[in-house]
């Protein structure tokens, strides 16, 4: 009996706590996956930019296309219930400075889209697009990403 | 009896006041600790300017490129209140154009301004105290070559009791530090590690953000957890552990560290973010040798686990 009451109390506590803790872990995971993909693509692209990997126009176009499709989705993945949880490194500034955030996302989308459309044939043409795309990382992370550890 | 008690209390208060006054008298540098006037070389001072990160607090927020040489000051928001990083451009009226080298050195290395007022330790004089007098003179010479900015710096307004500048004298008694190294040299240490120690512990003042402080952030740097990370003074998140511990950057090679400081990209092609962006852009202005020295030092310091993980992410 005492046990049942204890369980009941526990259930009530869980029921009460659940709405408070409601966190949209799904979108947090999605945006983390996109960012990890960007990191991997960047690593591969740097190899071409430095000449460490022989230039491969088709592979580069594929990587830019991947970044561009991620960027197209990225801005939609920050609903108000995804500010915390899931080890998100999203800065509160994303929700506090909506205009600046929208501008940063739009620039990232435009630059990756242009790079994907350019399909650079030579490594020189590629480096120019690559520089524009990579400039987004730092400028956006300066205002909108916080490290957790 | 009551009279005796009153007199006794009054005497105690007087004694306390005199004690406070004596203990908080601003301490200045010995004349021998200041380089000869005119000995500073501006061309050498530029390196110290970037190593010291002056522009990160004294140029306008978000300034890029040449705008970072306009040192009219900015406001720094912290949990203790808003600090005014003052105008340190060579403007005679609003900046430090009228300061002697001695005035400048005392601000840099003792936290005392020419009026004899204590400066808040948001200005990292507890690191700059480890700089050579020659580097201080070179930096002073360089600052005087920058464009003068004629905007006035408002006084920093903090809440009581932090608004009592004289109280900083008490803080300094415990936390001002000295010119001895934090991480002592091991026998056979390379010249690069020694050069890196100077840059990191002195002008670079890395520990001011990467090392936790006692007394809920009001105290001095915890040298037992040197560079092992700290809460983010700007809010959510943490300033990372940069010791060679598994919870720090043990998996980064010295080359990775130097490359990060140059380009802003980690070995996994994550990018620099937050307040470190400006720091990295300063570090990018240094020579490859200086960045390699910083990296060598960071690989040589004790590996310390990150103190409190997870407190930031609920």
Tab-separated table of C-alpha atoms in Angstrom:
chain	number	residue	atom	x	y	z
A	1	UNK	CA	0.000	0.000	0.000
A	2	UNK	CA	2.706	2.378	1.029
A	3	UNK	CA	4.490	1.320	-2.088
A	4	UNK	CA	1.470	2.111	-4.291
A	5	UNK	CA	1.116	5.521	-2.720
A	6	UNK	CA	4.778	6.172	-3.323
A	7	UNK	CA	4.402	5.206	-6.963
A	8	UNK	CA	1.344	7.396	-7.317
A	9	UNK	CA	3.171	10.357	-5.805
A	10	UNK	CA	6.027	9.666	-8.169
A	11	UNK	CA	3.679	9.603	-11.149
A	12	UNK	CA	2.151	12.912	-10.144
A	13	UNK	CA	5.593	14.502	-9.760
A	14	UNK	CA	6.577	13.256	-13.209
A	15	UNK	CA	3.322	14.477	-14.720
A	16	UNK	CA	3.766	17.916	-13.183
A	17	UNK	CA	7.412	18.195	-14.115
A	18	UNK	CA	7.067	17.015	-17.692
A	19	UNK	CA	5.625	20.188	-19.252
A	20	UNK	CA	8.296	22.304	-17.570
A	21	UNK	CA	11.045	20.149	-18.990
A	22	UNK	CA	9.489	19.883	-22.442
A	23	UNK	CA	12.436	20.230	-24.729
A	24	UNK	CA	12.422	19.786	-28.413
A	25	UNK	CA	15.351	17.403	-28.453
A	26	UNK	CA	14.517	16.301	-32.001
A	27	UNK	CA	15.361	19.626	-33.645
A	28	UNK	CA	18.400	20.065	-31.420
A	29	UNK	CA	19.732	16.740	-32.675
A	30	UNK	CA	18.923	17.687	-36.283
A	31	UNK	CA	20.835	20.941	-36.160
A	32	UNK	CA	23.775	19.266	-34.408
A	33	UNK	CA	23.868	16.669	-37.189
A	34	UNK	CA	23.873	19.413	-39.828
A	35	UNK	CA	26.753	21.192	-38.097
A	36	UNK	CA	28.739	17.954	-37.785
A	37	UNK	CA	28.175	17.429	-41.500
A	38	UNK	CA	29.461	20.941	-42.196
A	39	UNK	CA	32.594	20.178	-40.182
A	40	UNK	CA	33.227	16.976	-42.135
A	41	UNK	CA	32.599	18.706	-45.460
A	42	UNK	CA	34.897	21.574	-44.462
A	43	UNK	CA	37.644	19.146	-43.537
A	44	UNK	CA	37.398	17.461	-46.936
A	45	UNK	CA	37.219	20.806	-48.758
A	46	UNK	CA	40.282	22.157	-46.961
A	47	UNK	CA	42.239	19.235	-48.396
A	48	UNK	CA	41.376	20.459	-51.905
A	49	UNK	CA	42.007	24.110	-51.023
A	50	UNK	CA	45.490	23.343	-49.696
A	51	UNK	CA	46.251	21.038	-52.604
A	52	UNK	CA	46.690	18.060	-50.268
A	53	UNK	CA	43.975	16.188	-52.169
A	54	UNK	CA	43.984	16.291	-56.006
A	55	UNK	CA	41.161	18.591	-57.111
A	56	UNK	CA	37.906	16.774	-57.898
A	57	UNK	CA	35.216	19.107	-59.239
A	58	UNK	CA	32.386	16.560	-58.894
A	59	UNK	CA	33.229	15.753	-55.263
A	60	UNK	CA	33.493	19.462	-54.419
A	61	UNK	CA	30.124	20.199	-56.047
A	62	UNK	CA	28.606	17.356	-54.012
A	63	UNK	CA	30.010	18.712	-50.736
A	64	UNK	CA	28.793	22.244	-51.470
A	65	UNK	CA	25.341	20.860	-52.365
A	66	UNK	CA	25.257	19.002	-49.033
A	67	UNK	CA	26.154	22.185	-47.128
A	68	UNK	CA	23.548	24.127	-49.055
A	69	UNK	CA	20.721	21.703	-48.328
A	70	UNK	CA	21.665	21.694	-44.644
A	71	UNK	CA	21.719	25.490	-44.606
A	72	UNK	CA	18.286	25.645	-46.235
A	73	UNK	CA	16.795	23.686	-43.319
A	74	UNK	CA	18.959	25.143	-40.576
A	75	UNK	CA	16.995	28.320	-39.860
A	76	UNK	CA	13.772	26.366	-39.235
A	77	UNK	CA	15.325	24.284	-36.459
A	78	UNK	CA	15.261	26.836	-33.637
A	79	UNK	CA	11.747	26.845	-32.165
A	80	UNK	CA	11.281	28.476	-28.751
A	81	UNK	CA	11.228	25.089	-26.997
A	82	UNK	CA	14.742	24.240	-28.151
A	83	UNK	CA	16.735	26.807	-26.211
A	84	UNK	CA	18.187	24.241	-23.803
A	85	UNK	CA	18.729	20.508	-23.516
A	86	UNK	CA	20.546	17.943	-25.591
A	87	UNK	CA	23.859	19.717	-24.943
A	88	UNK	CA	22.830	22.453	-27.326
A	89	UNK	CA	25.444	25.127	-27.798
A	90	UNK	CA	22.885	27.525	-29.238
A	91	UNK	CA	23.349	30.968	-27.717
A	92	UNK	CA	20.333	32.707	-26.158
A	93	UNK	CA	21.152	35.497	-28.644
A	94	UNK	CA	19.436	33.401	-31.365
A	95	UNK	CA	16.112	34.166	-29.703
A	96	UNK	CA	17.050	37.570	-28.261
A	97	UNK	CA	18.406	39.099	-31.476
A	98	UNK	CA	16.057	37.582	-34.038
A	99	UNK	CA	16.883	40.058	-36.816
A	100	UNK	CA	20.655	39.547	-36.622
A	101	UNK	CA	20.125	35.801	-36.453
A	102	UNK	CA	17.887	35.784	-39.531
A	103	UNK	CA	20.504	37.823	-41.426
A	104	UNK	CA	23.276	35.400	-40.445
A	105	UNK	CA	21.219	32.372	-41.515
A	106	UNK	CA	20.255	34.048	-44.804
A	107	UNK	CA	23.916	34.800	-45.573
A	108	UNK	CA	24.918	31.211	-44.845
A	109	UNK	CA	22.143	29.973	-47.147
A	110	UNK	CA	23.037	32.396	-49.927
A	111	UNK	CA	26.776	31.647	-49.811
A	112	UNK	CA	26.363	27.865	-49.752
A	113	UNK	CA	23.714	28.017	-52.486
A	114	UNK	CA	25.969	30.128	-54.706
A	115	UNK	CA	28.889	27.769	-54.104
A	116	UNK	CA	26.751	24.742	-54.961
A	117	UNK	CA	25.454	26.436	-58.127
A	118	UNK	CA	28.933	27.539	-59.194
A	119	UNK	CA	30.242	23.950	-59.596
A	120	UNK	CA	33.820	25.353	-59.768
A	121	UNK	CA	35.849	23.603	-62.442
A	122	UNK	CA	39.277	24.768	-61.279
A	123	UNK	CA	40.853	24.818	-57.861
A	124	UNK	CA	41.309	28.608	-58.122
A	125	UNK	CA	37.608	29.171	-58.741
A	126	UNK	CA	36.847	26.756	-55.922
A	127	UNK	CA	39.052	28.594	-53.423
A	128	UNK	CA	37.100	31.827	-53.932
A	129	UNK	CA	33.753	30.117	-53.239
A	130	UNK	CA	35.229	28.159	-50.364
A	131	UNK	CA	36.532	31.320	-48.683
A	132	UNK	CA	33.087	32.924	-48.851
A	133	UNK	CA	31.387	29.862	-47.379
A	134	UNK	CA	33.915	29.404	-44.580
A	135	UNK	CA	33.682	33.052	-43.548
A	136	UNK	CA	30.229	32.233	-42.209
A	137	UNK	CA	31.494	29.837	-39.536
A	138	UNK	CA	33.360	32.342	-37.433
A	139	UNK	CA	31.074	35.329	-37.855
A	140	UNK	CA	27.986	33.330	-36.900
A	141	UNK	CA	29.656	31.431	-34.040
A	142	UNK	CA	30.961	34.693	-32.606
A	143	UNK	CA	27.449	35.850	-31.732
A	144	UNK	CA	25.293	32.738	-31.756
A	145	UNK	CA	27.233	29.775	-30.394
A	146	UNK	CA	28.459	29.201	-26.829
A	147	UNK	CA	30.816	26.400	-25.832
A	148	UNK	CA	29.588	24.131	-23.065
A	149	UNK	CA	33.008	22.713	-22.204
B	1	UNK	CA	30.671	52.526	31.880
B	2	UNK	CA	28.530	53.471	28.866
B	3	UNK	CA	30.898	56.321	28.188
B	4	UNK	CA	33.850	53.947	28.226
B	5	UNK	CA	32.105	51.625	25.770
B	6	UNK	CA	31.279	54.517	23.433
B	7	UNK	CA	34.829	55.798	23.516
B	8	UNK	CA	36.115	52.273	22.977
B	9	UNK	CA	33.853	51.764	19.949
B	10	UNK	CA	34.812	55.114	18.476
B	11	UNK	CA	38.496	54.237	18.860
B	12	UNK	CA	37.956	50.859	17.184
B	13	UNK	CA	36.164	52.483	14.260
B	14	UNK	CA	38.920	55.036	13.896
B	15	UNK	CA	41.511	52.272	13.984
B	16	UNK	CA	39.602	50.332	11.331
B	17	UNK	CA	39.362	53.428	9.143
B	18	UNK	CA	43.086	54.162	9.509
B	19	UNK	CA	43.870	50.499	8.834
B	20	UNK	CA	41.706	50.491	5.697
B	21	UNK	CA	43.347	53.704	4.541
B	22	UNK	CA	46.874	52.378	5.056
B	23	UNK	CA	46.193	48.953	3.560
B	24	UNK	CA	44.560	50.355	0.452
B	25	UNK	CA	47.152	53.004	-0.465
B	26	UNK	CA	47.849	52.527	-4.192
B	27	UNK	CA	51.261	50.881	-4.621
B	28	UNK	CA	53.358	52.043	-7.537
B	29	UNK	CA	56.277	50.487	-9.410
B	30	UNK	CA	59.840	51.147	-8.259
B	31	UNK	CA	61.569	53.556	-10.593
B	32	UNK	CA	63.980	50.754	-11.557
B	33	UNK	CA	61.053	48.659	-12.813
B	34	UNK	CA	60.194	51.238	-15.470
B	35	UNK	CA	62.160	51.449	-18.736
B	36	UNK	CA	64.019	54.636	-19.591
B	37	UNK	CA	61.769	57.299	-21.127
B	38	UNK	CA	62.024	57.209	-24.896
B	39	UNK	CA	63.469	53.674	-24.964
B	40	UNK	CA	60.286	52.097	-26.360
B	41	UNK	CA	60.219	51.126	-30.040
B	42	UNK	CA	56.796	51.341	-31.675
B	43	UNK	CA	57.589	48.742	-34.352
B	44	UNK	CA	58.285	46.148	-31.663
B	45	UNK	CA	55.278	47.276	-29.668
B	46	UNK	CA	52.833	46.220	-32.376
B	47	UNK	CA	53.538	42.568	-31.570
B	48	UNK	CA	52.837	43.215	-27.892
B	49	UNK	CA	49.644	45.061	-28.834
B	50	UNK	CA	48.250	41.977	-30.600
B	51	UNK	CA	49.579	39.552	-27.999
B	52	UNK	CA	47.995	41.681	-25.278
B	53	UNK	CA	44.608	41.820	-26.970
B	54	UNK	CA	44.165	45.544	-26.246
B	55	UNK	CA	41.712	46.015	-29.119
B	56	UNK	CA	39.394	43.282	-27.823
B	57	UNK	CA	38.246	45.567	-25.010
B	58	UNK	CA	39.316	49.056	-26.052
B	59	UNK	CA	38.180	49.149	-29.700
B	60	UNK	CA	34.464	49.352	-30.477
B	61	UNK	CA	32.570	46.060	-30.208
B	62	UNK	CA	32.463	44.297	-33.568
B	63	UNK	CA	35.184	46.498	-35.059
B	64	UNK	CA	37.024	44.781	-37.916
B	65	UNK	CA	40.267	45.462	-39.739
B	66	UNK	CA	41.773	48.921	-39.330
B	67	UNK	CA	38.841	49.998	-37.126
B	68	UNK	CA	40.393	47.891	-34.380
B	69	UNK	CA	43.122	50.521	-34.025
B	70	UNK	CA	40.614	53.155	-32.861
B	71	UNK	CA	40.837	52.622	-29.137
B	72	UNK	CA	38.036	54.835	-27.872
B	73	UNK	CA	36.893	52.219	-25.360
B	74	UNK	CA	33.756	50.141	-24.920
B	75	UNK	CA	31.499	48.828	-22.182
B	76	UNK	CA	32.091	45.298	-20.865
B	77	UNK	CA	28.989	43.608	-19.450
B	78	UNK	CA	29.812	41.230	-16.604
B	79	UNK	CA	27.926	39.619	-13.708
B	80	UNK	CA	29.413	42.340	-11.472
B	81	UNK	CA	28.070	45.167	-13.591
B	82	UNK	CA	29.125	47.143	-16.636
B	83	UNK	CA	32.790	48.076	-16.735
B	84	UNK	CA	33.914	50.946	-18.917
B	85	UNK	CA	37.087	49.986	-20.779
B	86	UNK	CA	38.387	53.532	-21.229
B	87	UNK	CA	39.695	55.451	-24.193
B	88	UNK	CA	43.383	54.492	-24.512
B	89	UNK	CA	43.925	56.254	-27.821
B	90	UNK	CA	46.670	58.894	-27.862
B	91	UNK	CA	44.138	61.732	-27.624
B	92	UNK	CA	45.633	64.195	-25.115
B	93	UNK	CA	42.342	65.132	-23.454
B	94	UNK	CA	40.273	61.919	-23.586
B	95	UNK	CA	42.880	59.209	-24.056
B	96	UNK	CA	46.343	58.526	-22.687
B	97	UNK	CA	48.263	60.916	-24.935
B	98	UNK	CA	49.287	62.953	-21.914
B	99	UNK	CA	50.572	59.985	-19.896
B	100	UNK	CA	54.271	59.440	-19.282
B	101	UNK	CA	55.759	55.959	-19.708
B	102	UNK	CA	55.756	55.737	-15.901
B	103	UNK	CA	52.030	56.514	-15.792
B	104	UNK	CA	51.385	53.858	-18.415
B	105	UNK	CA	53.565	51.231	-16.712
B	106	UNK	CA	51.838	51.815	-13.363
B	107	UNK	CA	48.429	51.314	-14.951
B	108	UNK	CA	49.605	48.190	-16.812
B	109	UNK	CA	51.525	46.536	-13.985
B	110	UNK	CA	50.095	47.924	-10.752
B	111	UNK	CA	46.547	48.844	-11.728
B	112	UNK	CA	46.988	52.460	-10.607
B	113	UNK	CA	46.108	55.436	-12.799
B	114	UNK	CA	48.011	58.748	-12.851
B	115	UNK	CA	45.550	60.259	-10.323
B	116	UNK	CA	46.472	57.497	-7.874
B	117	UNK	CA	43.144	55.733	-8.315
B	118	UNK	CA	42.926	51.921	-8.303
B	119	UNK	CA	41.792	50.379	-11.591
B	120	UNK	CA	39.317	47.520	-11.607
B	121	UNK	CA	40.970	44.155	-12.276
B	122	UNK	CA	38.705	43.690	-15.306
B	123	UNK	CA	41.826	45.316	-16.737
B	124	UNK	CA	44.205	42.332	-16.530
B	125	UNK	CA	47.132	43.949	-14.722
B	126	UNK	CA	47.515	40.767	-12.659
B	127	UNK	CA	48.819	39.205	-15.916
B	128	UNK	CA	50.566	42.278	-17.315
B	129	UNK	CA	52.597	42.386	-14.076
B	130	UNK	CA	54.606	39.519	-15.614
B	131	UNK	CA	55.657	41.568	-18.646
B	132	UNK	CA	59.162	42.918	-19.120
B	133	UNK	CA	59.604	46.656	-18.712
B	134	UNK	CA	60.976	46.773	-22.248
B	135	UNK	CA	57.776	45.296	-23.689
B	136	UNK	CA	55.675	47.760	-21.692
B	137	UNK	CA	57.746	50.630	-23.115
B	138	UNK	CA	57.450	49.267	-26.671
B	139	UNK	CA	53.679	48.917	-26.308
B	140	UNK	CA	53.410	52.465	-24.995
B	141	UNK	CA	55.404	53.749	-27.964
B	142	UNK	CA	53.151	51.826	-30.365
B	143	UNK	CA	49.894	53.060	-28.806
B	144	UNK	CA	51.075	56.634	-29.286
B	145	UNK	CA	51.235	56.030	-33.071
B	146	UNK	CA	47.528	55.069	-33.300
B	147	UNK	CA	44.729	57.476	-34.295
B	148	UNK	CA	43.519	59.748	-31.477
B	149	UNK	CA	39.841	59.376	-30.552
B	150	UNK	CA	38.195	62.372	-28.904
B	151	UNK	CA	35.292	60.599	-27.152
B	152	UNK	CA	35.173	60.738	-23.363
B	153	UNK	CA	35.006	57.550	-21.300
B	154	UNK	CA	32.234	57.610	-18.712
B	155	UNK	CA	33.106	56.435	-15.193
B	156	UNK	CA	32.393	52.785	-14.441
B	157	UNK	CA	29.266	52.619	-12.298
B	158	UNK	CA	29.012	49.503	-10.139
B	159	UNK	CA	26.738	48.683	-7.216
B	160	UNK	CA	27.899	49.026	-3.606
B	161	UNK	CA	30.375	47.861	-2.329
B	162	UNK	CA	32.184	47.345	-5.637
B	163	UNK	CA	31.829	51.050	-6.389
B	164	UNK	CA	34.359	51.857	-3.651
B	165	UNK	CA	37.547	51.856	-5.689
B	166	UNK	CA	39.678	52.159	-2.608
B	167	UNK	CA	38.509	48.643	-1.694
B	168	UNK	CA	40.393	47.314	-4.727
B	169	UNK	CA	43.495	48.004	-2.638
B	170	UNK	CA	42.415	45.234	-0.261
B	171	UNK	CA	41.765	42.887	-3.176
B	172	UNK	CA	45.228	43.619	-4.509
B	173	UNK	CA	46.844	42.675	-1.188
B	174	UNK	CA	45.758	39.102	-1.884
B	175	UNK	CA	45.495	38.811	-5.646
B	176	UNK	CA	47.754	41.309	-7.368
B	177	UNK	CA	50.358	38.637	-8.060
B	178	UNK	CA	53.957	39.117	-9.070
B	179	UNK	CA	56.356	38.488	-11.923
B	180	UNK	CA	57.139	34.875	-11.001
B	181	UNK	CA	55.977	32.185	-13.440
B	182	UNK	CA	52.814	30.250	-12.600
B	183	UNK	CA	54.009	27.046	-14.269
B	184	UNK	CA	57.642	26.716	-13.232
B	185	UNK	CA	60.213	25.650	-15.805
B	186	UNK	CA	61.179	21.980	-15.937
B	187	UNK	CA	64.862	21.125	-16.436
B	188	UNK	CA	65.662	20.926	-20.124
B	189	UNK	CA	62.600	22.916	-21.152
B	190	UNK	CA	62.733	24.180	-24.736
B	191	UNK	CA	63.122	27.841	-25.612
B	192	UNK	CA	59.689	27.669	-27.248
B	193	UNK	CA	57.996	26.628	-23.992
B	194	UNK	CA	59.710	29.495	-22.164
B	195	UNK	CA	58.661	31.973	-24.848
B	196	UNK	CA	55.119	30.587	-24.725
B	197	UNK	CA	54.993	30.900	-20.939
B	198	UNK	CA	55.790	34.579	-21.227
B	199	UNK	CA	53.154	35.185	-23.915
B	200	UNK	CA	50.404	33.144	-22.214
B	201	UNK	CA	50.980	34.114	-18.572
B	202	UNK	CA	51.985	37.709	-19.307
B	203	UNK	CA	50.680	39.850	-22.165
B	204	UNK	CA	48.304	37.191	-23.585
B	205	UNK	CA	46.476	36.987	-20.203
B	206	UNK	CA	44.794	33.744	-21.337
B	207	UNK	CA	44.158	32.678	-17.745
B	208	UNK	CA	41.893	35.647	-17.106
B	209	UNK	CA	39.130	33.767	-18.935
B	210	UNK	CA	40.412	30.175	-19.039
B	211	UNK	CA	41.070	29.844	-15.288
B	212	UNK	CA	38.388	29.808	-12.585
B	213	UNK	CA	38.441	32.337	-9.743
B	214	UNK	CA	37.748	31.949	-6.043
B	215	UNK	CA	35.012	33.742	-4.056
B	216	UNK	CA	32.358	33.201	-6.751
B	217	UNK	CA	34.435	34.986	-9.323
B	218	UNK	CA	35.450	37.887	-7.094
B	219	UNK	CA	38.723	36.321	-5.985
B	220	UNK	CA	42.002	35.605	-7.695
B	221	UNK	CA	42.791	33.007	-10.352
B	222	UNK	CA	42.917	29.440	-9.037
B	223	UNK	CA	46.473	28.518	-10.030
B	224	UNK	CA	45.888	24.876	-8.990
B	225	UNK	CA	43.466	24.604	-11.919
B	226	UNK	CA	45.562	26.749	-14.258
B	227	UNK	CA	43.877	27.121	-17.669
B	228	UNK	CA	41.459	24.274	-16.846
B	229	UNK	CA	38.407	26.256	-17.899
B	230	UNK	CA	35.919	28.517	-16.127
B	231	UNK	CA	32.303	29.657	-16.300
B	232	UNK	CA	31.581	31.985	-19.210
B	233	UNK	CA	31.559	35.509	-17.738
B	234	UNK	CA	29.069	36.533	-20.433
B	235	UNK	CA	26.402	33.988	-19.457
B	236	UNK	CA	25.556	30.519	-20.710
B	237	UNK	CA	28.337	28.033	-21.337
B	238	UNK	CA	31.933	27.613	-20.327
B	239	UNK	CA	35.325	28.873	-21.334
B	240	UNK	CA	37.113	25.655	-22.343
B	241	UNK	CA	39.808	23.757	-20.517
B	242	UNK	CA	42.995	24.236	-22.573
B	243	UNK	CA	45.287	21.975	-20.540
B	244	UNK	CA	46.553	18.694	-22.035
B	245	UNK	CA	43.920	16.688	-20.111
B	246	UNK	CA	41.346	14.394	-21.725
B	247	UNK	CA	38.653	16.902	-20.681
B	248	UNK	CA	40.791	19.664	-22.186
B	249	UNK	CA	42.676	19.605	-25.480
B	250	UNK	CA	44.900	16.545	-24.952
B	251	UNK	CA	43.954	15.310	-28.412
B	252	UNK	CA	45.213	18.477	-30.121
B	253	UNK	CA	48.813	18.464	-31.324
B	254	UNK	CA	50.964	21.570	-30.868
B	255	UNK	CA	50.486	22.112	-34.600
B	256	UNK	CA	46.687	21.943	-34.185
B	257	UNK	CA	46.819	24.635	-31.487
B	258	UNK	CA	49.015	26.927	-33.564
B	259	UNK	CA	46.780	26.375	-36.614
B	260	UNK	CA	43.656	27.184	-34.583
B	261	UNK	CA	45.197	30.451	-33.405
B	262	UNK	CA	46.083	31.298	-36.998
B	263	UNK	CA	42.902	30.275	-38.855
B	264	UNK	CA	40.205	29.888	-36.186
B	265	UNK	CA	39.493	26.260	-37.062
B	266	UNK	CA	39.809	23.308	-34.698
B	267	UNK	CA	41.240	19.968	-35.891
B	268	UNK	CA	37.625	18.847	-36.594
B	269	UNK	CA	36.850	22.053	-38.484
B	270	UNK	CA	34.631	23.444	-35.870
B	271	UNK	CA	35.293	27.175	-35.814
B	272	UNK	CA	36.266	29.596	-33.098
B	273	UNK	CA	33.263	31.326	-31.532
B	274	UNK	CA	32.152	33.808	-28.896
B	275	UNK	CA	34.652	36.175	-27.308
B	276	UNK	CA	37.503	33.945	-28.542
B	277	UNK	CA	36.908	35.196	-32.108
B	278	UNK	CA	38.513	38.538	-31.318
B	279	UNK	CA	41.301	36.843	-29.377
B	280	UNK	CA	42.026	34.501	-32.277
B	281	UNK	CA	42.097	37.431	-34.676
B	282	UNK	CA	44.698	39.066	-32.433
B	283	UNK	CA	46.721	35.846	-32.330
B	284	UNK	CA	46.554	35.608	-36.123
B	285	UNK	CA	48.618	38.841	-36.208
B	286	UNK	CA	51.524	37.184	-34.372
B	287	UNK	CA	54.360	35.313	-36.061
B	288	UNK	CA	54.286	31.559	-36.654
B	289	UNK	CA	57.057	31.307	-34.052
B	290	UNK	CA	54.982	33.067	-31.406
B	291	UNK	CA	51.955	30.851	-32.094
B	292	UNK	CA	54.184	27.759	-31.988
B	293	UNK	CA	55.577	28.960	-28.642
B	294	UNK	CA	52.088	29.373	-27.178
B	295	UNK	CA	51.226	25.869	-28.407
B	296	UNK	CA	54.429	24.394	-26.933
B	297	UNK	CA	53.639	25.926	-23.555
B	298	UNK	CA	50.043	24.673	-23.600
B	299	UNK	CA	51.315	21.151	-24.279
B	300	UNK	CA	53.810	21.450	-21.381
B	301	UNK	CA	51.525	22.652	-18.572
B	302	UNK	CA	49.980	20.246	-16.017
B	303	UNK	CA	46.937	18.345	-17.287
B	304	UNK	CA	44.002	19.286	-15.051
B	305	UNK	CA	40.465	17.880	-15.304
B	306	UNK	CA	37.656	20.326	-15.962
B	307	UNK	CA	36.231	21.165	-12.541
B	308	UNK	CA	32.456	21.206	-12.928
B	309	UNK	CA	30.938	19.806	-16.046
B	310	UNK	CA	27.290	19.996	-16.943
B	311	UNK	CA	26.251	22.841	-14.637
B	312	UNK	CA	25.551	24.961	-17.650
B	313	UNK	CA	23.254	22.688	-19.564
B	314	UNK	CA	19.998	21.821	-17.856
